[in-house]
Coordinates of C-alpha atoms and ligand atoms in Angstrom, one line a residue:
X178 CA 41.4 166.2 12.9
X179 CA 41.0 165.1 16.6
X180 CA 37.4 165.1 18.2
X181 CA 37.2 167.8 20.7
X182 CA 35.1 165.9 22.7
X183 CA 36.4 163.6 25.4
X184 CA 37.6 160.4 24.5
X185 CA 35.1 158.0 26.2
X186 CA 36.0 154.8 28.1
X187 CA 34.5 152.0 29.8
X188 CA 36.9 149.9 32.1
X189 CA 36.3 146.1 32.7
X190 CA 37.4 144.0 35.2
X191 CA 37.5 144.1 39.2
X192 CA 38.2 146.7 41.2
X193 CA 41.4 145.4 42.1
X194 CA 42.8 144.6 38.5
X195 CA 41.5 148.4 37.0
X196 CA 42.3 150.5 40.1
X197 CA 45.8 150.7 38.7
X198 CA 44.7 151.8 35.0
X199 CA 42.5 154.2 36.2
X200 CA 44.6 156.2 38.9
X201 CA 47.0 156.6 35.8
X202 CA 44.3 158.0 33.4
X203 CA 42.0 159.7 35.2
X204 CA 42.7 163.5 34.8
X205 CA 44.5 163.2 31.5
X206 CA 43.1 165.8 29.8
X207 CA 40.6 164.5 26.8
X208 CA 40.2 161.2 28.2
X209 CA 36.9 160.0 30.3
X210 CA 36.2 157.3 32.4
X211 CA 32.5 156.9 31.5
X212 CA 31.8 153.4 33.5
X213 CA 33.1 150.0 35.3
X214 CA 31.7 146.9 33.8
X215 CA 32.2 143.8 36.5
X216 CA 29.8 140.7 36.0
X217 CA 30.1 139.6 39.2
X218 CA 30.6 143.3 40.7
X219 CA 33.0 142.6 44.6
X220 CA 33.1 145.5 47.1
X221 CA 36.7 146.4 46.0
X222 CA 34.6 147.5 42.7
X223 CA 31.7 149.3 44.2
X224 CA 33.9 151.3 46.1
X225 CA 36.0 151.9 43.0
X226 CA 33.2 153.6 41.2
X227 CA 31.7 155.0 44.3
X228 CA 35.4 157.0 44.5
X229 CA 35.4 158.0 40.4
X230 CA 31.7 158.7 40.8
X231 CA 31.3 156.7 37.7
X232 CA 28.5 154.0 37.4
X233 CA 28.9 150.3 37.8
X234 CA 27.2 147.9 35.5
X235 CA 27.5 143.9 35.2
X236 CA 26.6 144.1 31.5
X237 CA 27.1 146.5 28.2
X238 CA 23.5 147.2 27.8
X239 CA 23.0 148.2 31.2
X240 CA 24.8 151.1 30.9
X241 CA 22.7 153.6 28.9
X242 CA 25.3 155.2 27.0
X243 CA 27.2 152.6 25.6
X244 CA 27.2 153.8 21.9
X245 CA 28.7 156.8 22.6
X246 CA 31.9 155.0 24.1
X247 CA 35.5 155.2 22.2
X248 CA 37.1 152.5 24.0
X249 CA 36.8 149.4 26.0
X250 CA 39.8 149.1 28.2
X251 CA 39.4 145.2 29.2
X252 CA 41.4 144.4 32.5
X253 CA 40.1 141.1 33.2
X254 CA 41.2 137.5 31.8
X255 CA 37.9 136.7 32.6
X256 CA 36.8 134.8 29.5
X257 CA 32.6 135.3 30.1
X258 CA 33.5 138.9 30.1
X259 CA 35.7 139.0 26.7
X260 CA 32.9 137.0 25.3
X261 CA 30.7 139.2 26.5
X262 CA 32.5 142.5 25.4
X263 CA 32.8 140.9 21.8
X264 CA 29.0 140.2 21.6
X265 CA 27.7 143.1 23.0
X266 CA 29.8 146.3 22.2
X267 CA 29.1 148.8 19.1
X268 CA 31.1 148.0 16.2
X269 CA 33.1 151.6 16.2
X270 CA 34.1 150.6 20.0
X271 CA 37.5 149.9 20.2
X272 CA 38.6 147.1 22.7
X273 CA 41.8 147.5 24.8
X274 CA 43.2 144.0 26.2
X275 CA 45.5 143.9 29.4
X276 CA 48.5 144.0 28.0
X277 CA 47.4 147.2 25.8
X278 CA 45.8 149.0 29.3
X279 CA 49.6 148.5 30.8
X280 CA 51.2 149.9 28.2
X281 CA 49.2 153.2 28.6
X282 CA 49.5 152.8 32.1
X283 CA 53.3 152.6 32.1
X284 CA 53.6 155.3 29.4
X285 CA 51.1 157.6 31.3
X286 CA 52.8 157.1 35.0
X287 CA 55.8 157.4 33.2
X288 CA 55.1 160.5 31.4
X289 CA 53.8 161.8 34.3
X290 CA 57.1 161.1 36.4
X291 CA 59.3 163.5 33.4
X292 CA 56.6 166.3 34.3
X293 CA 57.2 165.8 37.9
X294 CA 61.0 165.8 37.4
X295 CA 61.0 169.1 34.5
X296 CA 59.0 170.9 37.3
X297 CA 61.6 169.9 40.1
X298 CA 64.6 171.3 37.3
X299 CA 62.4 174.7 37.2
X300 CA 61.6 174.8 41.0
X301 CA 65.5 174.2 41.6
X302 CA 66.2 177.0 38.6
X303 CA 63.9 179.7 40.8
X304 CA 65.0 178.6 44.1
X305 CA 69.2 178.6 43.5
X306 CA 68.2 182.0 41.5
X307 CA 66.8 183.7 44.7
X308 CA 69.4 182.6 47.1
X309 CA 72.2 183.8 44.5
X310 CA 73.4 180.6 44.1
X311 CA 75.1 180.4 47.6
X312 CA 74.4 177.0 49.2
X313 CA 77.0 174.2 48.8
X314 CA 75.2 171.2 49.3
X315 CA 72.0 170.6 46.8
X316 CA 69.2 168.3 47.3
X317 CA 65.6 168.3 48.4
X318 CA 65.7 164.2 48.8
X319 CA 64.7 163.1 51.8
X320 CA 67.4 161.4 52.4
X321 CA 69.6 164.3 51.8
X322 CA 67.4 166.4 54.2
X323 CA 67.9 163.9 56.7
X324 CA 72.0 164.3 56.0
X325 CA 71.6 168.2 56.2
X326 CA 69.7 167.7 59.6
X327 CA 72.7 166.0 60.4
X328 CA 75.7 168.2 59.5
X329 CA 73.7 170.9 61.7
X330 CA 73.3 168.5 64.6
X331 CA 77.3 167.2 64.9
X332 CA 78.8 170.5 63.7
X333 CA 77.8 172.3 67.1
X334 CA 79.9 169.6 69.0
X335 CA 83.5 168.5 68.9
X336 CA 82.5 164.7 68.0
X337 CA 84.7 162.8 65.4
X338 CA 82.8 161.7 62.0
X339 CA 82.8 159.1 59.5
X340 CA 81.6 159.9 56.6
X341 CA 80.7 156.8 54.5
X342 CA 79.6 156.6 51.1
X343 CA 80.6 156.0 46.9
X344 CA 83.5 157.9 45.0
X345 CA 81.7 161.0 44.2
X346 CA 78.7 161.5 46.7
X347 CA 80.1 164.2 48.3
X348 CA 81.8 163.3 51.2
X349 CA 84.3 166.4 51.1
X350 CA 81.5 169.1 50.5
X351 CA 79.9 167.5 53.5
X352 CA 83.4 167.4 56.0
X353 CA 83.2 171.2 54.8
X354 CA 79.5 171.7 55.4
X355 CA 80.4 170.2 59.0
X356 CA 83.3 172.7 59.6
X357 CA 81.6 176.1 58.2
X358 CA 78.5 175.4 60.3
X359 CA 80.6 175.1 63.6
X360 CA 81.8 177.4 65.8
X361 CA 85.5 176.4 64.0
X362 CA 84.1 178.1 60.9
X363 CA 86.9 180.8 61.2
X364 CA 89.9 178.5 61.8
X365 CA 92.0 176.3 59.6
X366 CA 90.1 173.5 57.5
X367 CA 93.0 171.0 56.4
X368 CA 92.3 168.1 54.1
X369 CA 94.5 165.5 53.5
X370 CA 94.3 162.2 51.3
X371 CA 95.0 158.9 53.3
X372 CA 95.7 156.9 49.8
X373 CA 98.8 158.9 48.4
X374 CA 101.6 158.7 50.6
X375 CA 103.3 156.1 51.7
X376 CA 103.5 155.2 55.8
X377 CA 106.6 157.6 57.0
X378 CA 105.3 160.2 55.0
X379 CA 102.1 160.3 56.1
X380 CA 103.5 160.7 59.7
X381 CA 105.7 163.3 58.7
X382 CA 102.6 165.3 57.0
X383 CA 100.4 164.5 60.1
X384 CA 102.5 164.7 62.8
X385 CA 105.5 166.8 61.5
X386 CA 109.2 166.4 62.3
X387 CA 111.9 168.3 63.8
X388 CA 115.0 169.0 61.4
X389 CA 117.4 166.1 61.3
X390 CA 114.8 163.5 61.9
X391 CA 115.7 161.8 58.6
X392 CA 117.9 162.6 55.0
X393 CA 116.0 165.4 54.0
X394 CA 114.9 167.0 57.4
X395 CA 116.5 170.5 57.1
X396 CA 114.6 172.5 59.6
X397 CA 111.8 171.7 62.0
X398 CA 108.2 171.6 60.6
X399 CA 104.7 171.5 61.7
X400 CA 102.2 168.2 61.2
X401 CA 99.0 169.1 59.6
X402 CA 97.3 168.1 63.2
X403 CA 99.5 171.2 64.6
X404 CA 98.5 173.1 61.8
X405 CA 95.0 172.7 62.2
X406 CA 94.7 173.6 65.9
X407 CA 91.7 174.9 66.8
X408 CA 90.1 173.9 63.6
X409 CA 89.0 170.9 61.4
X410 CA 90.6 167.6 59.9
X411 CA 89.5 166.2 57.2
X412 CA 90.9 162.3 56.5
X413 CA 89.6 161.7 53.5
X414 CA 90.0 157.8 52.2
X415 CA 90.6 156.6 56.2
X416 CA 89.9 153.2 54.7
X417 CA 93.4 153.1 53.2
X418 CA 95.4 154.2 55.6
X419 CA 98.3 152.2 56.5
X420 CA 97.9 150.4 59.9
X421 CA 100.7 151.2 61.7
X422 CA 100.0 154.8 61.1
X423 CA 96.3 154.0 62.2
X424 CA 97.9 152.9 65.7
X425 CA 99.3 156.9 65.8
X426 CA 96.4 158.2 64.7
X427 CA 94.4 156.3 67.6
X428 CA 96.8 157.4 70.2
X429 CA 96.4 161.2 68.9
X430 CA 92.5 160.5 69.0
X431 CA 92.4 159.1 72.6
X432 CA 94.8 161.8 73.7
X433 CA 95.0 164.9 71.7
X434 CA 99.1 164.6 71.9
X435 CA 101.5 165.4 68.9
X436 CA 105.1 164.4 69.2
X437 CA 107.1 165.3 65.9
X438 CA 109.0 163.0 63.9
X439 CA 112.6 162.9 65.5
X440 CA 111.4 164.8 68.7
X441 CA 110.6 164.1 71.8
X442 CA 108.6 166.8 72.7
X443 CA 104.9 166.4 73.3
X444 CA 102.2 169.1 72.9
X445 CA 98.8 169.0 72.9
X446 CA 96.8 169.8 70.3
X447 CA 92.9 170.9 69.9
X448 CA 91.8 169.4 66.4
X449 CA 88.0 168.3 65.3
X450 CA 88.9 165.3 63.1
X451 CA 86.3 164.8 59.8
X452 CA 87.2 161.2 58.1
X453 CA 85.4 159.5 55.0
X454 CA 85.9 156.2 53.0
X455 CA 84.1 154.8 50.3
X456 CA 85.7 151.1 51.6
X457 CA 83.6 148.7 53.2
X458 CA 85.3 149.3 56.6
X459 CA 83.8 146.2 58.1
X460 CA 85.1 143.9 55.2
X461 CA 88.8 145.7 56.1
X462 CA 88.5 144.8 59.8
X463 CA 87.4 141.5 59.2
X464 CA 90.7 141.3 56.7
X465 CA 93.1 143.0 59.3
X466 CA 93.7 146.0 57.1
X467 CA 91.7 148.7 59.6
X468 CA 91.7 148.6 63.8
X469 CA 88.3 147.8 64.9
X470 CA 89.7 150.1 67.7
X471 CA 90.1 153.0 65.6
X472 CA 86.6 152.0 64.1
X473 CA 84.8 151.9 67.2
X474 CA 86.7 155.6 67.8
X475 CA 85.3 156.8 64.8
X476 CA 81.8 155.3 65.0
X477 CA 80.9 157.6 67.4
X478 CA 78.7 159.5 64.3
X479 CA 78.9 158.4 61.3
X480 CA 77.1 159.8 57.8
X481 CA 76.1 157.4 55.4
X482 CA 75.6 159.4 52.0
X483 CA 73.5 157.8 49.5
X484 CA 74.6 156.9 46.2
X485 CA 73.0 159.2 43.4
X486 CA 70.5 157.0 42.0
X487 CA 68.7 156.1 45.1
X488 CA 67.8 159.6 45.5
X489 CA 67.5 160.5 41.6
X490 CA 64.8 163.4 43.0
X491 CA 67.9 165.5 43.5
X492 CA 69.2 165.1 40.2
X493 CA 67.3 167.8 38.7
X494 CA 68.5 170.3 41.4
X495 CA 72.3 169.4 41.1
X496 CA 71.5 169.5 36.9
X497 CA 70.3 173.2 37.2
X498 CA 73.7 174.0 40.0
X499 CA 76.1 172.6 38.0
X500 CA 74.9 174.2 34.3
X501 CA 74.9 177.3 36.8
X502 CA 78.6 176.7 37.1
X503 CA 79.9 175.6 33.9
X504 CA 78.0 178.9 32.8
X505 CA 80.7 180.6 34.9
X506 CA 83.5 178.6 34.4
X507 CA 83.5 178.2 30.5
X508 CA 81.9 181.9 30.0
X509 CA 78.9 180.7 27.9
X510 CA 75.7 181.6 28.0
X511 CA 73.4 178.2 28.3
X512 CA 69.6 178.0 27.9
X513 CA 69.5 175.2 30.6
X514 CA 68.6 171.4 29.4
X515 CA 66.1 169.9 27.4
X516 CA 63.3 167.8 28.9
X517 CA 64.5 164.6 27.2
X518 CA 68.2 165.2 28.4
X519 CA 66.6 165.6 32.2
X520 CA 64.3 162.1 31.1
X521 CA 67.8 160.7 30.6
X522 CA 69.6 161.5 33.1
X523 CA 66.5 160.4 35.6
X524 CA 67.0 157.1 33.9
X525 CA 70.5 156.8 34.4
X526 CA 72.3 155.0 37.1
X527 CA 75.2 157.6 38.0
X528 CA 77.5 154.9 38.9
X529 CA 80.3 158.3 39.7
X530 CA 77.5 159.9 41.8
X531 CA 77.0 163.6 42.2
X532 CA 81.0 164.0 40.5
X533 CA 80.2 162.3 37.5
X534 CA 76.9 164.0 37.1
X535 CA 79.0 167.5 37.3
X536 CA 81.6 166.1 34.7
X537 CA 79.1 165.1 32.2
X538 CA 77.2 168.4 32.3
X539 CA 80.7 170.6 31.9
X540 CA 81.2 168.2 29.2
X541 CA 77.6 169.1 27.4
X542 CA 78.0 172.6 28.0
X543 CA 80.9 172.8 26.1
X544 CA 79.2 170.7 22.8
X545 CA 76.0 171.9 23.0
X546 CA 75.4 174.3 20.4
X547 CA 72.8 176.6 20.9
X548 CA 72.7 176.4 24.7
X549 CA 70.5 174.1 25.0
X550 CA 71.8 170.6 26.4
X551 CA 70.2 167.7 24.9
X552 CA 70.8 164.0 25.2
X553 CA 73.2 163.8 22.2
X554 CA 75.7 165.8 24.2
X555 CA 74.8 164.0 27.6
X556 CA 76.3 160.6 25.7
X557 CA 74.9 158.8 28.9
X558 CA 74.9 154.9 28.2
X559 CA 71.3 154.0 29.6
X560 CA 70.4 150.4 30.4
X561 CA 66.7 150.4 29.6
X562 CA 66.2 147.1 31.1
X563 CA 66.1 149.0 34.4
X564 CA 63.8 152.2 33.0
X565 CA 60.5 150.6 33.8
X566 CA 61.5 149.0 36.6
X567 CA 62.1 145.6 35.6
X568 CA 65.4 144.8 36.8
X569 CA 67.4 141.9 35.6
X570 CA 66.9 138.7 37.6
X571 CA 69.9 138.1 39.9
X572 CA 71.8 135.0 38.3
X573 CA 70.7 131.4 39.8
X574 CA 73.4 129.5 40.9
X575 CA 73.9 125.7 38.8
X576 CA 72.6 123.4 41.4
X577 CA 72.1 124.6 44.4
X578 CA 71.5 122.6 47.5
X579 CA 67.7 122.2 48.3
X580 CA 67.9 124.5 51.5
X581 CA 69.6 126.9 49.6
X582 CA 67.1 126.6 46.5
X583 CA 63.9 127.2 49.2
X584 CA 65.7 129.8 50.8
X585 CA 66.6 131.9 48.3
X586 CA 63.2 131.3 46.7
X587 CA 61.4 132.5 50.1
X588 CA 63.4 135.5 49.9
X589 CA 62.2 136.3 46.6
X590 CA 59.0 136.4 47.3
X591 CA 59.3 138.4 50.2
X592 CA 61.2 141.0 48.4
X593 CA 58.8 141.2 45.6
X594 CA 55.7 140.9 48.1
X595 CA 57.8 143.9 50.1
X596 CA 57.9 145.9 46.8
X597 CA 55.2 145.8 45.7
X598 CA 53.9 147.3 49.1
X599 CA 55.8 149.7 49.0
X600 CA 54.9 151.0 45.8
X601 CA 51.3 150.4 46.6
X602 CA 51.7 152.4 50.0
X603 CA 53.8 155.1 48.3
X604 CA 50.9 155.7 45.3
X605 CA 48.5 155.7 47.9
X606 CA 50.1 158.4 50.0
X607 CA 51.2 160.4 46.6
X608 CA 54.4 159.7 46.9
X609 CA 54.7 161.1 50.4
X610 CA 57.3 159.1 52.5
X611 CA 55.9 160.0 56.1
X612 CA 52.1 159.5 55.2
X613 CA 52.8 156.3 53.1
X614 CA 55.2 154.9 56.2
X615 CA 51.8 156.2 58.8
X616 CA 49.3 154.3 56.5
X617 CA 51.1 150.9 56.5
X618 CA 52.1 151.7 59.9
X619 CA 55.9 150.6 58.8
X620 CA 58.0 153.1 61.1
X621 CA 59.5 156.1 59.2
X622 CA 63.0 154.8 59.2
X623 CA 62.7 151.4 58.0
X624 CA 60.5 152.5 55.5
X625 CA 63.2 154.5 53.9
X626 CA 66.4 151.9 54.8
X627 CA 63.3 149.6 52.5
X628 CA 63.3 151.9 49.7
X629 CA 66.7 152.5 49.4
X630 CA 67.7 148.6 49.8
X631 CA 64.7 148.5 46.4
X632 CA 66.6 151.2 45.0
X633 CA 63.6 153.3 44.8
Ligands
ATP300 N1 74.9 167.6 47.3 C1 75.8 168.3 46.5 N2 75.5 169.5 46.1 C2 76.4 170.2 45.2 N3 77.5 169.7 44.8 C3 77.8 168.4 45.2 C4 77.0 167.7 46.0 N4 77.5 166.4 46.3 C5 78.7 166.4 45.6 N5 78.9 167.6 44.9 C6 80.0 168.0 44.1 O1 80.4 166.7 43.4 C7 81.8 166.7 43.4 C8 82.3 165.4 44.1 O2 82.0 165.6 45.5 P1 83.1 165.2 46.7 O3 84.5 165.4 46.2 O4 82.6 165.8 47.9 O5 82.8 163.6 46.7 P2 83.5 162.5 47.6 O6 82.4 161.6 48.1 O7 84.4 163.1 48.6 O8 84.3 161.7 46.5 P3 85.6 160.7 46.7 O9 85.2 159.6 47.5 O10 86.0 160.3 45.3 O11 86.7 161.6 47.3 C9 82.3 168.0 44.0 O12 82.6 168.9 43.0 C10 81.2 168.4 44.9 O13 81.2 169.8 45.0

């Protein structure tokens, strides 16, 4: 049987070293910080146990209450104050060493992250539930605010876009977001994929052609741009677009002129032109495969959508959509997903984004057996190297020149110094992105381009 008292602990170390243990335990139910033990006690711990309202003692027998105390969590190397600890404390007291106190810390913030993540599945569940399921684009990230802040910005005006972004991010869904919430929303959206067709084609389907123009030609026919007058274009995979059709498609850009394969009529057409890529449009210019002109045309506003896993907080939202839709599509009745399929999926990289994420959970609504999705029928391949953080060291080249070796070094350190600030700032704010960026006075938007450059 389990005491139903509190568990009662004493933390040693300095202020700095426990600060970390004790944000992650204090609160869990059952468990009690009772006192800080610091033999040579530094402001950082005074004000440690001033905030806990614990007391602060520089040895065991100083604290009155010591043989009612459970465990010792030690956080100092400190070898007086291991010595110490072993001499003084009750036989029954359990002592905790630094590596044991991180492994409750890591389980406990971890732990505490699933909660946070099961109550953003639920919050998604009630929310979609009211609005009926109606909204297109999901996601409560910041970043995908910022993207949805966006979309309602360009969509009032006639600007051309570049969407940028992963297979699978949502690119399209966005071009459509763009045209619904214009003023265009009631004429023709046309989509059309840049990688398919071959060069002559492509004109043909853009630009149309008049009958004759070549074997095949039978009557005259319209180009998608003349098609979608008055309304949207959506180029989707622009980066693969041949490059002497990109040479027509800048001259339709700069002037708004169609002439038909074959003809030499020229009419003028009205067309809000939407184009996406998940190429790296700045390694094709520098290769000669995309116009820097036709860039600089498109550059005007572009989107950059983040890949899934640097804004995992949506996942849970797009989880509950999606087992909303393959609910409908496969006419079964689902109970939702477990807690430890969500835990996966938040520890999962989603290297097919938002797509894959839908794929997978059609796929598990279809094996699951009694509704219930669980991590078996996820089948999700999870590098746990990456689940507590610890990423795998970049590889070091053999012999690198001594410039190089200091360099890269540097660099090193100032990514793990940046962080671990970061994390710091972002615990100290709760997690809030706007209040940690105010309290380490990093402006709002680096703050974000540095947690998405750490992934985090
Ligand atoms: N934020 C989102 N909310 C809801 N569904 C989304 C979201 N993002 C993507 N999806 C869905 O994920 C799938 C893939 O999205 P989409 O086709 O827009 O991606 P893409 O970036 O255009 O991919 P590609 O580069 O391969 O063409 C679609 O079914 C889309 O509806």
């Amino acid at each position: 049987m389990w005491k139903d008292t509190k568990i009662q602990v004493l933390v040693a170390g300095s202020g700095k070293t426990c600060a970390p243990f004790i944000k992650a335990v204090k609160g869990v139910h059952g468990v009690e910080i009772a006192c800080l033990l610091d033999m040579q006690a530094d402001p950082s711990s005074i004000k440690l146990a001033k905030d806990i309202g614990v007391p602060l003692v520089n040895e065991l027998s100083s604290y009155g209450d010591a043989y009612k105390l459970d465990i010792i969590v030690n956080a100092s190397r400190n070898g007086e104050v291991i010595e110490h600890i072993r001499q003084h404390k009750h036989d029954r007291v359990i002592v905790l060493e630094k590596a044991a106190a991180r492994l409750i810390r890591l389980l406990t913030v971890s732990l505490r992250k699933e909660a946070r993540f099961r109550d953003r599945y639920h919050a998604a569940k009630r929310e979609i539930e009211q609005r009926g399921g109606d909204t297109q684009i999901i996601g409560k990230s910041v970043l995908m605010c910022e993207i949805m802040d966006l979309v309602d910005r360009v969509a009032a005006t006639p600007t051309t876009v570049l969407l940028l972004g992963e297979t699978g991010v949502g690119k399209d869904l966005i071009a459509r977001a763009i045209h619904q919430a214009s003023h265009l929303r009631n004429r023709p959206y046309i989509s059309i994929n840049c990688t398919a067709l071959t060069s002559t084609l492509m004109e043909s389907e853009l630009f149309g052609y008049k009958k004759g123009a070549f074997t095949g030609a039978e009557s005259d026919r319209k180009g998608l741009l003349e098609e979608a007058d008055g309304g949207t274009l959506f180029l989707d995979e622009i980066g693969d677009m041949l490059p002497e059709l990109q040479a027509k498609l800048l001259r339709f850009l700069q002037t708004g002129e169609v002439r038909r394969v074959g003809s030499t009529e020229i009419m003028t057409v009205n067309v809000r032109v939407i184009a996406a890529t998940n190429r790296d449009l700045e390694y094709a210019m520098n290769n000669e495969t995309f116009r820097r002109d036709l860039f600089y045309r498109f550059n005007t506003f572009t989107i950059d959508i983040p890949a899934l896993r640097e804004r995992k907080v949506d996942i849970p939202y797009l989880a509950y959509h999606f087992v909303t839709k393959a609910e409908a599509k496969l006419n079964k009745k689902l109970r939702g997903i477990s807690d430890e399929a969500l835990e996966c999926m938040g520890r999962y990289d989603w290297p097919g984004n938002v797509r894959e994420l839908e794929n997978v959970i059609e796929r598990a609504a279809i094996l699951c057996s009694d509704g219930l999705i669980c991590p078996d029928d996820l089948a999700l391949r999870i590098d746990d190297s990456r689940s507590f953080g610890c990423p795998i060291s970049p590889a070091v080249p053999d012999e690198p020149e001594k410039a190089d070796l200091f360099q890269s070094k540097k660099d090193q350190v100032m990514e793990n110094f940046e962080k671990k600030e970061l994390v710091r700032f972002l615990e100290k704010a709760d997690g809030n992105v706007s209040e940690a960026s105010r309290i380490s006075g990093i402006p709002r938007r680096t703050f974000y381009r540095k947690m998405k450059k750490y992934g985090m």
